[in-house]
Tab-separated table of C-alpha atoms in Angstrom:
chain	number	residue	atom	x	y	z
T	1	MET	CA	8.874	6.476	-19.297
T	2	SER	CA	5.664	5.492	-17.573
T	3	ILE	CA	4.001	4.526	-21.141
T	4	LEU	CA	4.874	2.432	-23.943
T	5	SER	CA	3.313	3.541	-27.143
T	6	TYR	CA	3.779	1.907	-30.479
T	7	ASN	CA	3.428	3.194	-34.101
T	8	LEU	CA	1.549	1.216	-36.238
T	9	PHE	CA	2.787	1.958	-39.575
T	10	VAL	CA	0.044	0.560	-41.389
T	11	PRO	CA	1.153	0.607	-45.040
T	12	LEU	CA	3.615	-2.119	-43.898
T	13	LEU	CA	0.349	-4.337	-42.900
T	14	GLY	CA	-1.893	-3.113	-45.537
T	15	ASN	CA	-5.954	-4.142	-45.047
T	16	ILE	CA	-7.340	-3.604	-41.588
T	17	LYS	CA	-7.951	-6.780	-40.867
T	18	ASN	CA	-4.007	-7.478	-40.688
T	19	TRP	CA	-3.974	-5.201	-37.865
T	20	TYR	CA	-5.273	-7.290	-35.126
T	21	SER	CA	-2.903	-10.006	-34.834
T	22	HIS	CA	-0.028	-7.320	-34.178
T	23	ILE	CA	-2.433	-5.823	-31.529
T	24	ASP	CA	-2.416	-9.400	-30.028
T	25	ARG	CA	1.494	-9.196	-30.062
T	26	ILE	CA	2.027	-5.673	-28.614
T	27	LYS	CA	-0.121	-5.965	-26.125
T	28	LYS	CA	2.031	-9.052	-24.592
T	29	ILE	CA	5.017	-6.754	-24.739
T	30	GLY	CA	3.446	-4.060	-22.759
T	31	PHE	CA	2.479	-1.312	-25.321
T	32	GLU	CA	-0.600	0.888	-23.632
T	33	TRP	CA	-1.013	3.220	-26.497
T	34	VAL	CA	-1.330	2.811	-30.672
T	35	TYR	CA	-0.540	5.476	-32.967
T	36	ILE	CA	-1.466	5.180	-36.237
T	37	ASN	CA	-0.794	7.240	-39.310
T	38	PRO	CA	-3.543	9.227	-41.647
T	39	ILE	CA	-5.761	6.844	-42.777
T	40	THR	CA	-7.877	9.243	-44.928
T	41	PHE	CA	-8.424	9.422	-48.881
T	42	PRO	CA	-4.888	10.613	-49.966
T	43	GLY	CA	-4.704	13.129	-53.013
T	44	PHE	CA	-2.771	12.518	-56.277
T	45	SER	CA	0.654	12.384	-54.670
T	46	GLY	CA	-0.431	8.986	-52.908
T	47	SER	CA	1.171	10.645	-49.374
T	48	LEU	CA	-0.652	9.484	-45.923
T	49	TYR	CA	-0.252	13.670	-45.468
T	50	ALA	CA	-1.673	14.809	-48.324
T	51	THR	CA	-5.148	14.467	-47.777
T	52	LYS	CA	-8.042	14.411	-50.451
T	53	ASP	CA	-11.376	13.806	-48.544
T	54	TYR	CA	-11.422	14.105	-44.319
T	55	TYR	CA	-14.400	11.769	-44.398
T	56	LYS	CA	-13.388	8.871	-46.895
T	57	TYR	CA	-10.582	6.522	-46.509
T	58	ASN	CA	-7.537	5.233	-47.961
T	59	PRO	CA	-8.285	2.047	-50.430
T	60	ALA	CA	-5.330	0.280	-49.303
T	61	PHE	CA	-6.606	-0.076	-45.546
T	62	PHE	CA	-10.141	-0.783	-46.053
T	63	SER	CA	-12.474	-2.903	-47.836
T	64	SER	CA	-14.000	0.736	-49.753
T	65	PRO	CA	-12.712	4.154	-49.458
T	66	GLU	CA	-16.482	5.183	-48.716
T	67	LYS	CA	-17.388	6.489	-45.235
T	68	ILE	CA	-20.160	4.208	-43.963
T	69	GLU	CA	-18.116	0.810	-44.980
T	70	ALA	CA	-14.884	1.864	-43.952
T	71	GLU	CA	-15.952	3.339	-40.525
T	72	LYS	CA	-17.690	0.140	-39.620
T	73	GLU	CA	-14.663	-1.653	-40.012
T	74	ILE	CA	-12.417	1.168	-37.960
T	75	LYS	CA	-15.512	0.876	-35.124
T	76	ASP	CA	-14.597	-3.006	-35.460
T	77	PHE	CA	-10.932	-2.169	-34.873
T	78	THR	CA	-10.781	0.119	-32.511
T	79	GLN	CA	-13.861	-2.063	-30.199
T	80	TYR	CA	-10.999	-4.585	-30.433
T	81	CYS	CA	-8.277	-2.735	-28.999
T	82	LYS	CA	-10.531	-1.336	-26.170
T	83	LYS	CA	-11.137	-4.909	-25.119
T	84	ASN	CA	-7.506	-5.389	-24.589
T	85	ASN	CA	-7.013	-2.060	-23.240
T	86	ILE	CA	-5.347	-0.180	-25.869
T	87	LYS	CA	-5.601	3.460	-26.546
T	88	LEU	CA	-5.779	4.597	-30.173
T	89	MET	CA	-3.805	7.700	-31.433
T	90	ILE	CA	-4.734	8.733	-34.847
T	91	ASP	CA	-2.790	11.436	-36.708
T	92	LEU	CA	-4.613	15.214	-37.100
T	93	VAL	CA	-3.509	16.999	-40.201
T	94	ILE	CA	-4.815	20.487	-40.157
T	95	ASN	CA	-1.868	22.328	-41.344
T	96	HIS	CA	-2.322	21.069	-45.307
T	97	SER	CA	-4.276	18.827	-47.618
T	98	SER	CA	-3.283	17.658	-51.149
T	99	LYS	CA	-4.093	20.306	-53.766
T	100	ASP	CA	-6.882	18.035	-54.922
T	101	CYS	CA	-8.735	17.876	-51.620
T	102	ASN	CA	-12.243	18.183	-52.278
T	103	LEU	CA	-12.245	21.452	-50.011
T	104	VAL	CA	-10.318	23.238	-52.744
T	105	GLU	CA	-13.495	23.153	-54.978
T	106	GLU	CA	-15.871	23.709	-52.104
T	107	HIS	CA	-14.138	26.382	-49.753
T	108	PHE	CA	-11.081	27.727	-51.886
T	109	ASP	CA	-11.091	30.920	-49.384
T	110	TRP	CA	-10.215	28.345	-46.426
T	111	TYR	CA	-6.751	28.240	-47.900
T	112	LYS	CA	-3.461	30.669	-47.949
T	113	LEU	CA	-3.265	32.413	-51.447
T	114	LYS	CA	-0.496	34.183	-53.172
T	115	ASP	CA	-1.839	35.490	-56.522
T	116	GLY	CA	-5.120	34.192	-56.416
T	117	LYS	CA	-3.060	30.698	-56.247
T	118	LEU	CA	-2.596	28.033	-53.416
T	119	VAL	CA	0.496	28.707	-51.514
T	120	SER	CA	2.399	25.076	-50.618
T	121	PRO	CA	3.935	24.479	-47.086
T	122	GLY	CA	7.681	24.089	-47.203
T	123	ALA	CA	11.002	24.038	-44.733
T	124	TRP	CA	14.626	24.941	-44.861
T	125	ASP	CA	16.862	22.290	-45.317
T	126	ASN	CA	20.461	23.014	-44.610
T	127	GLY	CA	19.823	26.607	-46.086
T	128	LYS	CA	17.671	25.828	-49.063
T	129	TRP	CA	13.802	26.211	-48.972
T	130	ILE	CA	12.086	22.654	-49.671
T	131	GLU	CA	8.446	23.195	-50.659
T	132	TRP	CA	6.039	20.446	-50.787
T	133	GLY	CA	4.179	21.199	-54.203
T	134	ASP	CA	1.294	18.496	-53.610
T	135	LEU	CA	0.302	20.042	-50.615
T	136	ALA	CA	-1.989	23.369	-49.940
T	137	SER	CA	-1.743	25.235	-47.073
T	138	PHE	CA	-4.826	26.068	-44.864
T	139	ASN	CA	-5.625	29.623	-43.536
T	140	ASN	CA	-6.302	28.627	-39.614
T	141	GLU	CA	-6.237	32.166	-38.844
T	142	LYS	CA	-9.494	33.269	-36.449
T	143	ILE	CA	-10.577	36.237	-38.242
T	144	ILE	CA	-10.697	36.293	-42.123
T	145	LEU	CA	-12.088	38.369	-44.949
T	146	ASN	CA	-15.039	37.223	-46.378
T	147	GLU	CA	-16.101	37.930	-50.226
T	148	ASN	CA	-17.158	41.253	-49.538
T	149	ASN	CA	-13.551	41.914	-47.931
T	150	GLU	CA	-15.477	42.243	-44.303
T	151	LYS	CA	-13.894	40.871	-40.997
T	152	THR	CA	-15.807	37.254	-40.432
T	153	GLU	CA	-14.760	34.369	-37.976
T	154	ASN	CA	-13.114	31.824	-39.767
T	155	PRO	CA	-15.693	28.705	-40.510
T	156	ILE	CA	-12.951	26.361	-40.760
T	157	TRP	CA	-12.408	26.268	-37.123
T	158	ASN	CA	-15.571	24.400	-36.689
T	159	PHE	CA	-14.668	22.016	-39.330
T	160	TRP	CA	-11.745	21.075	-37.474
T	161	LYS	CA	-13.705	20.719	-34.309
T	162	GLU	CA	-16.295	18.344	-35.796
T	163	LEU	CA	-13.412	16.080	-37.580
T	164	ILE	CA	-11.890	16.161	-33.913
T	165	LYS	CA	-15.632	15.075	-32.491
T	166	HIS	CA	-16.122	12.712	-35.305
T	167	ASN	CA	-12.581	10.531	-34.992
T	168	LEU	CA	-13.834	10.168	-30.969
T	169	GLU	CA	-16.913	9.167	-32.209
T	170	LEU	CA	-14.748	6.371	-34.129
T	171	GLY	CA	-13.418	5.556	-30.948
T	172	PHE	CA	-9.500	7.491	-31.225
T	173	SER	CA	-8.524	8.443	-27.856
T	174	GLY	CA	-6.121	10.770	-28.512
T	175	PHE	CA	-4.516	12.719	-31.809
T	176	ARG	CA	-0.524	13.319	-33.032
T	177	CYS	CA	-0.858	16.864	-34.347
T	178	ASP	CA	1.202	16.774	-37.469
T	179	ALA	CA	3.191	20.060	-38.238
T	180	ALA	CA	1.453	21.262	-35.228
T	181	TYR	CA	3.919	24.567	-34.586
T	182	LYS	CA	2.759	25.876	-38.330
T	183	VAL	CA	-0.953	25.891	-36.731
T	184	PRO	CA	-1.959	29.267	-34.674
T	185	LYS	CA	-1.637	28.905	-31.434
T	186	GLU	CA	-5.287	30.390	-30.832
T	187	LEU	CA	-6.747	27.477	-32.951
T	188	TRP	CA	-5.093	24.498	-30.864
T	189	GLN	CA	-6.175	26.271	-27.926
T	190	TYR	CA	-9.828	26.185	-28.905
T	191	LEU	CA	-9.722	22.685	-30.549
T	192	ILE	CA	-8.487	21.168	-27.232
T	193	SER	CA	-10.197	23.000	-25.102
T	194	GLU	CA	-13.661	21.902	-27.394
T	195	ALA	CA	-12.834	18.226	-27.296
T	196	LYS	CA	-11.586	17.904	-23.973
T	197	LYS	CA	-15.625	18.948	-23.207
T	198	GLU	CA	-16.583	15.769	-24.957
T	199	ASN	CA	-13.552	13.545	-23.405
T	200	LYS	CA	-11.347	14.782	-20.558
T	201	GLU	CA	-9.029	12.076	-20.781
T	202	ILE	CA	-8.251	12.538	-24.360
T	203	ILE	CA	-4.483	13.485	-25.252
T	204	PHE	CA	-3.073	15.881	-27.836
T	205	PHE	CA	0.841	15.327	-28.893
T	206	ALA	CA	2.255	17.789	-31.082
T	207	GLU	CA	4.740	17.111	-33.422
T	208	SER	CA	7.054	19.833	-32.468
T	209	LEU	CA	10.442	18.653	-34.159
T	210	GLY	CA	12.506	21.386	-35.709
T	211	CYS	CA	10.430	23.974	-34.579
T	212	SER	CA	12.260	27.380	-32.128
T	213	LEU	CA	12.119	26.943	-28.341
T	214	ASP	CA	9.505	29.686	-28.589
T	215	ASP	CA	7.279	27.729	-30.684
T	216	THR	CA	7.893	24.686	-28.242
T	217	LYS	CA	6.506	27.038	-25.690
T	218	ASP	CA	3.685	28.140	-27.260
T	219	LEU	CA	2.229	24.535	-28.020
T	220	ILE	CA	2.705	23.874	-24.302
T	221	GLU	CA	0.758	26.987	-23.221
T	222	ALA	CA	-1.803	25.861	-26.000
T	223	GLY	CA	-2.710	23.104	-23.819
T	224	PHE	CA	-0.664	20.100	-25.579
T	225	ASP	CA	-0.530	17.145	-23.542
T	226	TYR	CA	2.674	15.910	-25.096
T	227	VAL	CA	5.339	17.393	-27.224
T	228	ALA	CA	8.098	15.465	-28.988
T	229	SER	CA	11.388	15.149	-27.516
T	230	SER	CA	14.952	15.382	-29.496
T	231	ALA	CA	16.583	12.516	-27.251
T	232	LYS	CA	17.581	10.218	-29.435
T	233	TRP	CA	19.839	12.984	-31.125
T	234	TRP	CA	21.532	14.092	-27.906
T	235	ASP	CA	25.219	13.096	-27.940
T	236	TYR	CA	25.296	13.229	-23.840
T	237	GLU	CA	27.179	16.734	-23.383
T	238	SER	CA	25.418	19.463	-25.480
T	239	GLU	CA	23.446	22.117	-24.154
T	240	TRP	CA	20.721	22.275	-26.317
T	241	PHE	CA	18.820	19.127	-25.521
T	242	ILE	CA	19.124	20.340	-21.301
T	243	GLU	CA	17.522	23.491	-22.424
T	244	GLN	CA	14.675	21.951	-24.477
T	245	TYR	CA	13.880	19.395	-21.682
T	246	ASP	CA	13.559	21.853	-19.072
T	247	ALA	CA	11.397	23.970	-21.313
T	248	ALA	CA	9.097	21.532	-21.500
T	249	ARG	CA	8.811	19.077	-18.481
T	250	GLU	CA	7.659	21.717	-15.376
T	251	ASN	CA	4.532	22.638	-17.660
T	252	CYS	CA	3.926	19.261	-20.244
T	253	LYS	CA	4.757	15.507	-20.792
T	254	GLN	CA	7.273	14.276	-23.620
T	255	ILE	CA	7.151	11.440	-25.853
T	256	ALA	CA	10.759	10.230	-26.613
T	257	PHE	CA	11.404	7.442	-29.427
T	258	PRO	CA	14.714	5.955	-30.935
T	259	SER	CA	13.587	6.770	-34.237
T	260	ASN	CA	10.030	7.275	-35.999
T	261	HIS	CA	8.956	7.434	-39.506
T	262	ASP	CA	10.288	10.548	-40.490
T	263	THR	CA	13.804	9.182	-39.961
T	264	GLU	CA	16.306	6.781	-41.156
T	265	ARG	CA	15.848	2.990	-38.936
T	266	LEU	CA	18.048	3.315	-35.906
T	267	ILE	CA	19.760	-0.148	-36.811
T	268	THR	CA	20.302	1.510	-40.418
T	269	GLU	CA	21.785	4.583	-38.881
T	270	TYR	CA	24.538	2.835	-36.595
T	271	LYS	CA	25.359	0.516	-39.102
T	272	GLY	CA	23.948	-2.542	-37.673
T	273	ASN	CA	25.567	-1.829	-34.165
T	274	ILE	CA	22.984	-3.586	-31.843
T	275	TRP	CA	24.743	-2.988	-28.530
T	276	LYS	CA	24.158	0.921	-29.700
T	277	LEU	CA	20.369	0.528	-30.871
T	278	LYS	CA	19.886	-1.005	-27.487
T	279	GLN	CA	21.530	2.069	-25.267
T	280	THR	CA	19.595	4.649	-27.335
T	281	PHE	CA	16.327	2.468	-26.576
T	282	LEU	CA	17.204	2.373	-23.111
T	283	PHE	CA	18.147	5.977	-22.926
T	284	THR	CA	15.007	7.490	-24.667
T	285	ALA	CA	13.054	5.645	-22.559
T	286	ILE	CA	14.300	6.620	-19.179
T	287	VAL	CA	14.073	10.315	-19.906
T	288	CYS	CA	10.591	10.906	-21.020
T	289	ASP	CA	6.873	10.272	-19.888
T	290	MET	CA	6.005	8.136	-23.043
T	291	TRP	CA	8.149	5.914	-25.146
T	292	MET	CA	7.284	5.151	-28.652
T	293	ILE	CA	8.911	3.043	-31.474
T	294	THR	CA	7.728	1.909	-35.011
T	295	LEU	CA	6.907	-1.208	-36.524
T	296	GLY	CA	9.647	-2.945	-37.435
T	297	ASP	CA	12.035	-1.193	-35.150
T	298	GLU	CA	11.918	-4.207	-32.961
T	299	TYR	CA	12.497	-6.583	-35.864
T	300	GLY	CA	15.706	-4.798	-36.867
T	301	PHE	CA	13.643	-3.808	-39.963
T	302	TYR	CA	16.634	-1.504	-42.147
T	303	LYS	CA	14.090	0.175	-44.566
T	304	ARG	CA	13.144	3.510	-43.953
T	305	CYS	CA	9.115	3.940	-43.535
T	306	ASN	CA	7.368	5.364	-46.922
T	307	VAL	CA	4.399	7.286	-46.679
T	308	VAL	CA	4.196	7.982	-50.500
T	309	GLY	CA	3.563	4.623	-51.731
T	310	GLY	CA	4.630	2.233	-49.072
T	311	ASN	CA	3.266	-1.071	-48.914
T	312	GLU	CA	2.992	-4.727	-47.318
T	313	LYS	CA	5.864	-5.620	-49.842
T	314	ASP	CA	8.305	-3.433	-47.546
T	315	PHE	CA	7.807	-5.342	-44.704
T	316	GLU	CA	11.201	-7.091	-44.110
T	317	LYS	CA	12.171	-10.147	-42.765
T	318	ILE	CA	12.544	-10.050	-39.048
T	319	ASN	CA	16.818	-9.799	-38.362
T	320	PHE	CA	16.236	-10.266	-34.639
T	321	ASP	CA	13.848	-9.645	-32.123
T	322	LEU	CA	13.838	-7.249	-29.127
T	323	SER	CA	10.328	-7.587	-28.037
T	324	GLU	CA	11.604	-9.474	-24.807
T	325	PHE	CA	14.081	-6.749	-24.195
T	326	ILE	CA	11.250	-4.125	-24.655
T	327	LYS	CA	9.033	-5.654	-22.404
T	328	ASP	CA	11.751	-6.512	-19.612
T	329	MET	CA	12.758	-2.545	-19.849
T	330	GLY	CA	9.447	-1.323	-19.786
T	331	ASP	CA	8.689	-3.258	-16.633
T	332	TYR	CA	11.879	-2.257	-15.246
T	333	ILE	CA	11.627	1.465	-15.570
T	334	LYS	CA	8.070	1.410	-14.359
T	335	LYS	CA	9.466	-0.137	-11.010
T	336	ASN	CA	12.030	2.952	-10.790
T	337	PRO	CA	9.832	5.933	-10.719
T	338	ILE	CA	12.674	7.886	-10.674
T	339	LEU	CA	13.224	6.627	-14.230
T	340	SER	CA	9.600	7.061	-15.588
T	341	ASN	CA	8.988	10.948	-15.610
T	342	CYS	CA	10.533	14.162	-16.428
T	343	GLY	CA	12.820	14.775	-13.661
T	344	LYS	CA	15.446	17.199	-13.819
T	345	ILE	CA	18.725	16.275	-15.649
T	346	VAL	CA	22.004	17.522	-14.821
T	347	SER	CA	24.977	16.767	-17.361
T	348	LEU	CA	28.257	16.843	-15.600
T	349	ASP	CA	29.561	16.680	-19.165
T	350	VAL	CA	27.838	20.125	-19.904
T	351	LEU	CA	28.831	21.491	-16.726
T	352	GLU	CA	32.645	20.507	-17.274
T	353	ASN	CA	32.729	22.025	-21.137
T	354	ILE	CA	31.526	25.463	-19.726
T	355	GLU	CA	34.182	25.244	-17.331
T	356	LYS	CA	36.769	24.218	-19.689
T	357	LYS	CA	35.442	26.484	-22.441
T	358	LYS	CA	36.615	29.689	-19.528
T	359	LYS	CA	39.575	27.977	-18.601
T	360	GLU	CA	40.667	27.686	-22.202
T	361	GLU	CA	39.723	31.318	-23.000
T	362	GLU	CA	41.762	32.280	-20.179
T	363	LEU	CA	44.364	30.340	-21.489
T	364	LYS	CA	44.031	31.815	-24.447
T	365	ASN	CA	44.464	35.421	-23.319
T	366	LYS	CA	47.086	34.408	-21.353
T	367	ASN	CA	49.106	33.188	-23.911
T	368	ASN	CA	48.509	35.885	-26.542
T	369	ASP	CA	49.964	38.776	-23.158
T	370	ASN	CA	52.647	36.312	-23.057
T	371	ASN	CA	53.689	36.554	-26.773
T	372	ASN	CA	53.167	32.622	-27.291
T	373	ASN	CA	56.288	32.306	-25.112
T	374	ASN	CA	55.288	29.384	-22.765
T	375	GLU	CA	56.139	25.980	-24.143
T	376	ASN	CA	53.674	24.144	-21.879
T	377	LYS	CA	50.294	26.022	-22.549
T	378	PRO	CA	49.935	23.985	-25.599
T	379	GLU	CA	50.134	20.623	-24.184
T	380	GLU	CA	47.760	22.112	-21.514
T	381	ASN	CA	45.167	22.589	-23.997
T	382	LYS	CA	45.754	19.271	-25.854
T	383	GLU	CA	44.711	17.705	-22.477
T	384	GLU	CA	41.719	19.836	-22.073
T	385	ILE	CA	40.464	18.747	-25.654
T	386	GLU	CA	41.091	15.027	-25.121
T	387	GLU	CA	39.266	15.629	-21.518
T	388	ILE	CA	36.046	16.973	-23.649
T	389	LYS	CA	36.227	13.805	-25.867
T	390	ASN	CA	36.078	11.202	-22.897
T	391	PRO	CA	33.305	8.537	-24.242
T	392	LEU	CA	31.930	8.134	-20.606
T	393	LYS	CA	29.163	10.580	-20.306
T	394	LYS	CA	27.838	11.413	-17.073
T	395	PHE	CA	24.647	12.612	-15.657
T	396	TYR	CA	22.486	12.848	-12.776
T	397	LYS	CA	18.288	12.396	-13.201
T	398	TYR	CA	16.307	13.778	-10.405
T	399	SER	CA	12.946	12.498	-9.089
T	400	LEU	CA	10.091	14.933	-9.910
T	401	ASP	CA	10.295	16.571	-6.423
T	402	GLU	CA	14.269	16.685	-6.632
T	403	LYS	CA	14.413	14.769	-3.077
T	404	ASP	CA	16.292	11.534	-5.015
T	405	MET	CA	18.820	11.350	-7.577
T	406	VAL	CA	20.328	8.579	-9.670
T	407	PHE	CA	23.918	8.868	-11.172
T	408	ILE	CA	23.874	7.406	-14.957
T	409	VAL	CA	27.259	6.454	-17.003
T	410	VAL	CA	26.923	5.599	-20.576
T	411	ASN	CA	29.868	4.574	-22.733
T	412	THR	CA	29.416	5.608	-26.139
T	413	SER	CA	32.590	3.761	-27.581
T	414	ASP	CA	33.480	0.523	-28.800
T	415	THR	CA	35.952	-0.131	-25.876
T	416	LYS	CA	35.693	-0.704	-22.426
T	417	GLU	CA	36.243	2.294	-19.863
T	418	GLU	CA	36.923	2.658	-16.321
T	419	PHE	CA	35.895	5.671	-13.864
T	420	ASP	CA	36.334	6.452	-10.365
T	421	ALA	CA	33.171	5.299	-8.381
T	422	LYS	CA	34.544	6.988	-5.013
T	423	LYS	CA	34.593	10.416	-6.437
T	424	PHE	CA	30.797	10.222	-7.274
T	425	ASP	CA	29.839	8.320	-4.093
T	426	ILE	CA	28.204	5.410	-5.876
T	427	LYS	CA	26.340	3.541	-3.371
T	428	GLU	CA	24.577	0.712	-5.598
T	429	ASP	CA	24.358	-0.870	-9.127
T	430	ILE	CA	20.494	-0.385	-9.946
T	431	SER	CA	21.259	-0.822	-13.964
T	432	PHE	CA	18.571	-2.721	-16.154
T	433	ASP	CA	21.243	-5.525	-16.765
T	434	ASN	CA	24.829	-6.836	-15.976
T	435	ILE	CA	24.581	-5.154	-12.025
T	436	ILE	CA	27.939	-5.355	-10.726
T	437	GLU	CA	29.533	-5.376	-7.479
T	438	ILE	CA	30.501	-1.717	-6.811
T	439	LYS	CA	34.132	-1.146	-6.468
T	440	GLU	CA	37.118	1.449	-6.411
T	441	THR	CA	37.383	1.499	-10.155
T	442	ILE	CA	34.216	0.696	-12.341
T	443	GLU	CA	34.481	-0.886	-15.526
T	444	ILE	CA	31.712	0.033	-18.079
T	445	ALA	CA	31.338	-2.205	-21.537
T	446	PRO	CA	31.093	-0.897	-25.040
T	447	TYR	CA	28.266	0.899	-25.558
T	448	GLN	CA	26.716	0.357	-22.067
T	449	LEU	CA	23.858	2.246	-19.907
T	450	LYS	CA	24.645	1.986	-16.272
T	451	ILE	CA	22.457	3.394	-13.601
T	452	PHE	CA	23.861	4.024	-10.040
T	453	ARG	CA	22.311	5.184	-6.174
T	454	VAL	CA	24.626	7.642	-5.020
């Protein structure tokens, strides 16, 4: 993590005049980027992600929803952030709009249609198709049929290009692209290329959670600067995370987070366990290029962010304050370059599990050949299963040039655990906190993450 980013979830703050004090606060913590969810005028459902008009604004945040008045307030805010060396990232929602969007009436042919009716986007959830009935999907293909049934270039591409240009003029320096994998790769290539002609420093971040590995590769090839990391969900021993991580890291940067506006608050998920929360904060920060938290994560907010009807009343009392922890964590990682980038990760648990599965298969086949007459084999199988469930998870993280590495040990349990330091040739403890003297046996506290030179 070389960059700290903060999701200023503005429904919790209300009017833009309330945003300024939070910029002052998070600047002191060390955040360099601020990401803001959609601020455009919402449709009938009230969802931030159901835009009714791309050039009007949400009256919950501005003195007026009208373009001139609201954009004056936006420009004042972006200028304030610029003076404080804070860059702003705004949501770009081009996969869909609200069904009562002005574009439905003005450009009905810009939408996906079935039997002459608007098509709503959706997703599979545990084998069930969930459709968002308040939304209408855009037809973002490059070539479409006009009213004369002739092939023509899709004018919506230019609409999106001009929208991006307009947001750059407002003072935004980056875009978090909602449902990026549902938008054609060719469109992203065009938009990213055109935007970087305006400002080569602008960044595009693909919201890619839940998409396939092939979809992620397409997003990288489209020119995205960042893709979303699934680090928060890794159990430290499954192969899927390493595969996703490796697919992205050599060609694109990654943004990791302990939770976001679409997930449960981490403290809720962990049932109040602040030590486990701190472990996830640290782990997600040391494996990616940018680290992002959401307003309230540092304060122990329990309630999930609400993109439909969320407001200032949802701003909770402060249960604890991890601001200093985050500041110190950021300083520590930036002083250890091997932790601040997406260097190669080699999980010993993944390698051991692969090997154990092979051995278990061999034992199973041998038992079948011997008609299950060997009484010792069940005990051997039991021991191997218990080893797989070892609460100490171990992996190496390499520098980008792979000439240096550190050894990381994570205790996933609520009890103290020990391991043999000589087995891993450990030389020095360089952990974020609780530095210990290296002995033959090293003790790891509950939910502690330790980092060693080897």
